[in-house]
Short mmCIF file of C-alpha atoms in Angstrom, two decimals:
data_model
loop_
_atom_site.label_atom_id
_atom_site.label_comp_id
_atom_site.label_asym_id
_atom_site.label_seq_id
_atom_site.Cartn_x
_atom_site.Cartn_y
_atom_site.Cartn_z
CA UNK A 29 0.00 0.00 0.00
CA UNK A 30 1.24 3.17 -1.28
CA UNK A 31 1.78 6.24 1.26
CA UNK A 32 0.10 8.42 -1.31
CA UNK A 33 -2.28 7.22 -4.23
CA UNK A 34 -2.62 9.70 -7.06
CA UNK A 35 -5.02 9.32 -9.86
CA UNK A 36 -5.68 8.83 -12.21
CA UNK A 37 -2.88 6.52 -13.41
CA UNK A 38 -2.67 7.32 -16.89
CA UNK A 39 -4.89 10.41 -18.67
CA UNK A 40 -4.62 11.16 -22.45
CA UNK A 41 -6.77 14.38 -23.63
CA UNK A 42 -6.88 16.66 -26.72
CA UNK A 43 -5.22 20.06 -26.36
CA UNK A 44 -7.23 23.06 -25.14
CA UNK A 45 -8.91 21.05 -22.50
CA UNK A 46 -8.47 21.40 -18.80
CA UNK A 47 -7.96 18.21 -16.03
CA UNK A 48 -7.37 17.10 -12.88
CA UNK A 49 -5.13 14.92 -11.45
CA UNK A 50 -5.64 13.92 -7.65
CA UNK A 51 -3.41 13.08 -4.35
CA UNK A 52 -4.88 11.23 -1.30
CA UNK A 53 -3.54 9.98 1.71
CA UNK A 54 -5.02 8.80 4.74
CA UNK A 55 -1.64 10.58 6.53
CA UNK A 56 -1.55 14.55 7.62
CA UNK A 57 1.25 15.97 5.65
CA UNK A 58 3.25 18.96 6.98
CA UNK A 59 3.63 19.60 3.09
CA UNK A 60 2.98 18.22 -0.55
CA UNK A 61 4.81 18.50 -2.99
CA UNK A 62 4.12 17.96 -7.04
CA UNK A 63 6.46 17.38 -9.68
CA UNK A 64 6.68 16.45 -13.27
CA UNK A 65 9.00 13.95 -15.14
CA UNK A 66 9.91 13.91 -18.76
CA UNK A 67 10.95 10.82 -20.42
CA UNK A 68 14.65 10.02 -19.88
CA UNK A 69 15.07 12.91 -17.26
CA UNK A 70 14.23 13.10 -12.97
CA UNK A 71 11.70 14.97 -11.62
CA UNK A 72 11.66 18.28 -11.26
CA UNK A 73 9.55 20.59 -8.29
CA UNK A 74 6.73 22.15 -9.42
CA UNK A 75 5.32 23.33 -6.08
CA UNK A 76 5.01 23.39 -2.58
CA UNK A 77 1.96 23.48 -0.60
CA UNK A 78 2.08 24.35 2.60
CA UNK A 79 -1.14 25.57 4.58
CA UNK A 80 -4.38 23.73 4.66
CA UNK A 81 -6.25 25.07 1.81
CA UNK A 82 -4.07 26.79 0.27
CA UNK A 83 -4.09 27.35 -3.32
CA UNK A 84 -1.10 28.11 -5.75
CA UNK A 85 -0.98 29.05 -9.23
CA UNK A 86 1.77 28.30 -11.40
CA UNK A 87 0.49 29.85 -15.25
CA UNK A 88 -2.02 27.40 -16.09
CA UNK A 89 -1.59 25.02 -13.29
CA UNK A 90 -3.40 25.30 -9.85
CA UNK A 91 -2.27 23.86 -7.14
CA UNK A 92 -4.57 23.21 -4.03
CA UNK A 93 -4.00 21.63 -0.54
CA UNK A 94 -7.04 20.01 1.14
CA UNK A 95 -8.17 21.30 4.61
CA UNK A 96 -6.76 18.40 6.35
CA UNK A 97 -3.59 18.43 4.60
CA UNK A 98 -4.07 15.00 3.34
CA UNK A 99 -4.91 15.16 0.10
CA UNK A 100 -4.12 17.96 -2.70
CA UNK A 101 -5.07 18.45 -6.40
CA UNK A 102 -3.60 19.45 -9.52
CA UNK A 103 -5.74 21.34 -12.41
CA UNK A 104 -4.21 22.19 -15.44
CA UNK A 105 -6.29 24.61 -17.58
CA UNK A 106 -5.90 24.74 -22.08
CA UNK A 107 -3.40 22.14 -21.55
CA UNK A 108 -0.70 21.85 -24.12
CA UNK A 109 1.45 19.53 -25.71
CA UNK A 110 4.24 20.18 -23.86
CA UNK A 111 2.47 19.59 -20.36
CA UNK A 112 3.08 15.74 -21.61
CA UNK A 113 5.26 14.29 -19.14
CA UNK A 114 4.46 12.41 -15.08
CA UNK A 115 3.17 14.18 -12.79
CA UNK A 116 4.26 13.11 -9.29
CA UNK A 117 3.36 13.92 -5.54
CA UNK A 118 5.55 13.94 -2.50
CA UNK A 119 5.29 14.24 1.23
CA UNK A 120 6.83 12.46 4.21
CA UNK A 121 6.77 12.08 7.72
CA UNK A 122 9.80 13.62 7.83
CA UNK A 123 11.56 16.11 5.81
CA UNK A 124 14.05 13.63 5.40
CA UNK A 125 12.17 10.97 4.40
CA UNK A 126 10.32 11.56 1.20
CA UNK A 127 7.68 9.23 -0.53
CA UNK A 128 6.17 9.55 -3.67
CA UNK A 129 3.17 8.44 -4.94
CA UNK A 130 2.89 6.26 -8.37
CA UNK A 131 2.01 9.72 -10.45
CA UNK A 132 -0.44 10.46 -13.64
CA UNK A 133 0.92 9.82 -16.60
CA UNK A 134 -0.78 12.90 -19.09
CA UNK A 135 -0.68 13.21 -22.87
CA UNK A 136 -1.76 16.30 -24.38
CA UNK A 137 -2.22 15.11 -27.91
CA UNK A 138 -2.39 18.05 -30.01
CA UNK B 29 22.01 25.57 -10.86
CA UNK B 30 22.32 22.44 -8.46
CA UNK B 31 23.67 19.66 -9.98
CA UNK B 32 23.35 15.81 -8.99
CA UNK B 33 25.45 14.18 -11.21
CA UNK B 34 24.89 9.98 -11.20
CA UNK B 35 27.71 8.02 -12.23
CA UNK B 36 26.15 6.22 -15.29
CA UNK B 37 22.77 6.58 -17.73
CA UNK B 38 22.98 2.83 -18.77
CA UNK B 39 24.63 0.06 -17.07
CA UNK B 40 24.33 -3.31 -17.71
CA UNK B 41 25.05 -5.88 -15.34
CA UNK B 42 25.28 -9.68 -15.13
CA UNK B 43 23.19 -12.09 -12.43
CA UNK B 44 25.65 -12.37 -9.21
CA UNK B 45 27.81 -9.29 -10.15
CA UNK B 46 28.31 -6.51 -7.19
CA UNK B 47 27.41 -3.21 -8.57
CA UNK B 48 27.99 0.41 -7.25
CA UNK B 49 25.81 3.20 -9.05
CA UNK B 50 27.51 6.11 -7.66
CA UNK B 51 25.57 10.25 -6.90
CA UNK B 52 27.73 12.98 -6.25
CA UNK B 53 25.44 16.56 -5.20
CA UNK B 54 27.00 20.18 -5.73
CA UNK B 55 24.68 21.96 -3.15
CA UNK B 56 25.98 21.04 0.16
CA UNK B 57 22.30 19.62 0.86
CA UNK B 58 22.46 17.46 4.45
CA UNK B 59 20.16 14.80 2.42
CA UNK B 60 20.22 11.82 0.09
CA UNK B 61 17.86 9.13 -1.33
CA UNK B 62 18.02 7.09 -3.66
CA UNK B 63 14.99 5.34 -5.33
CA UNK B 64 13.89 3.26 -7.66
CA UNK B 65 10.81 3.50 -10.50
CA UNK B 66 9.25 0.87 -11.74
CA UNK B 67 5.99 1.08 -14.49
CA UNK B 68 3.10 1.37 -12.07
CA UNK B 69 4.69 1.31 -8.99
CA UNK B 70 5.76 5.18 -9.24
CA UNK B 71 9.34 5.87 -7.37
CA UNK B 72 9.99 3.72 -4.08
CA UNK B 73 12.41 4.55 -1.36
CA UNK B 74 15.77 1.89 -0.83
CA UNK B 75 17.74 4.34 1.68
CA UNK B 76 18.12 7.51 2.69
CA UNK B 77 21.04 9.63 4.27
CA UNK B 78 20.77 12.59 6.68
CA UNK B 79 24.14 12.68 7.49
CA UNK B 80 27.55 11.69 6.69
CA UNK B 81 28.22 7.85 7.54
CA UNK B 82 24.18 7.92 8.54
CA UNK B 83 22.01 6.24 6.80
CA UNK B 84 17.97 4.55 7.28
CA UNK B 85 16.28 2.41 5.17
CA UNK B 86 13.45 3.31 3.23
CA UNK B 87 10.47 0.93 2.07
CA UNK B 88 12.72 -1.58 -0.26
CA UNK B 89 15.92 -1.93 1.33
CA UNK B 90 16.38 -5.40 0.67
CA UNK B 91 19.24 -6.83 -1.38
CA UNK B 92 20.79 -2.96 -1.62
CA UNK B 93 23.42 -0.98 1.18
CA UNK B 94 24.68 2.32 1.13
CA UNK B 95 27.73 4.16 1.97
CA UNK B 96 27.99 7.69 2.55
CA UNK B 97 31.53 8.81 3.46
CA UNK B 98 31.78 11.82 2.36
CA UNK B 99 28.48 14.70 2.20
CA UNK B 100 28.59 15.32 -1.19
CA UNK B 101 28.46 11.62 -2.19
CA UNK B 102 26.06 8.89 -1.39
CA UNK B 103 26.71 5.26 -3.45
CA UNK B 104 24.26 2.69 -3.93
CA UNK B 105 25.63 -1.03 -3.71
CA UNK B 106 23.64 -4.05 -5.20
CA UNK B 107 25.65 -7.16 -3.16
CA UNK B 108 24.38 -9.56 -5.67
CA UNK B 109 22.44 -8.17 -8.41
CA UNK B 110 19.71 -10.19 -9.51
CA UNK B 111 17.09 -10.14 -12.86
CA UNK B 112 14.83 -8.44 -10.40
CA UNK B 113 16.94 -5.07 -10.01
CA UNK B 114 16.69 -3.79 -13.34
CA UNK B 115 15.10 -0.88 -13.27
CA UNK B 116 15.31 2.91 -13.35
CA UNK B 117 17.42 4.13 -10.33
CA UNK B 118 17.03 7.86 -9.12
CA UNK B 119 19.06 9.65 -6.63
CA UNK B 120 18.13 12.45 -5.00
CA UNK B 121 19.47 15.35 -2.41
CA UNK B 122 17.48 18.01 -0.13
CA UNK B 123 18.34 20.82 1.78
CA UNK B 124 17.59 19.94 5.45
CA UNK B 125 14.38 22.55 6.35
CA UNK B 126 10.70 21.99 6.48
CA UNK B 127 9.51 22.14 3.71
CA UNK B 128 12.15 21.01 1.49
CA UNK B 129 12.70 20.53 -2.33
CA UNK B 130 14.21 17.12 -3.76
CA UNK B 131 16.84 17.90 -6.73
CA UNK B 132 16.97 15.02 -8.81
CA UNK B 133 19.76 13.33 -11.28
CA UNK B 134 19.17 12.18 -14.47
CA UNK B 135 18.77 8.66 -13.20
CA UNK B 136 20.69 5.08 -14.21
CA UNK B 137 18.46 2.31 -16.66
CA UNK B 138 20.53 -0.61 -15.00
CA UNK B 139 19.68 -4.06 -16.84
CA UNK B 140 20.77 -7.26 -14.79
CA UNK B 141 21.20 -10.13 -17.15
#
């Protein structure tokens, strides 16, 4: 059983359209953390959430931390082609001590 | 820029061999981890490193040690490498504060054959 279980696991849409991809755990998190991965490459911090609720914007991407700091989502908005890639969460119980969760694989065919 | 530099891209190993897949960070970070991805199964902790010469195992430790003599390095040792090691190895370094940011290398495809 996976620390953190992100879905869904694979998501393949036409460009312009918006998603999102989800993070749940049944552990409070301090923070979350989401990345992406292209093919070949490591992954590579997109955000930090921090606060219960909070919301971050990153150009088209929105960020959001649940209430109860368990769970946070990621909504990308006229996706492109080049969002293509893994998108990953993170979070620990220790800032040390990082898991990940298995990620959303997204195409953005064009 | 930080930079975590791993030894190899491609390696490719026989059954039995002992195999070091060596990281090397540029940032002075107190942290490193090194994982492994697998289709489906997303990246999974082997060990981690908070210090120099300290080390704690993550969720897959099994068949893998570490060594970490130095802060800037942190090697990953497969005693025996078997079929069921290849796979996509990542290591990773942090900064240690709450919260903190992983910096990833480029990772190692090892093949055990």
């Amino acid at each position: 059983t996976q620390l953190l279980e992100q879905s869904p696991q694979f998501l393949s849409i036409q460009e312009g359209e918006n998603l999102t991809v989800y993070c749940n755990s049944s552990s409070v998190f301090s923070s979350l953390q989401w990345y992406r991965q292209e093919p070949g490459e490591g992954p590579v911090l997109l955000v930090t959430v921090v606060t219960g609720g909070e919301v971050k914007k990153l150009k088209r991407l929105t960020f959001q931390f649940g209430d109860a700091r368990k769970d946070s989502s990621l909504h990308i908005t006229a996706a492109q082609t080049g969002d293509t890639g893994l998108y990953l969460c993170a979070g620990g119980p220790r800032v040390h001590d990082m898991r990940f969760g298995a990620g959303t694989r997204l195409t953005v065919k064009p | 820029d930080v930079k975590v530099t791993q030894s190899s891209r491609y390696l490719v190993k026989r059954t039995g061999e002992k195999v070091f897949l060596e990281c090397v960070q540029d940032m002075d970070h107190e942290n490193m981890f090194w994982y492994r991805q697998d289709p489906g199964l997303g990246l999974r902790l082997i060990y981690f490193s908070y210090d120099v010469k300290m080390k704690e195992k993550g969720d897959i430790p099994e068949g893998y040690s570490v060594s970490r003599e130095k802060k800037e390095r942190f090697s990953l040792i497969l005693e025996s490498a078997s079929t069921n090691q290849t796979s996509m190895y990542l290591c990773a370094s942090s900064p240690d504060r709450n919260p903190s940011e992983a910096f990833f290398g480029q990772g190692t495809r090892l093949t055990v054959v």
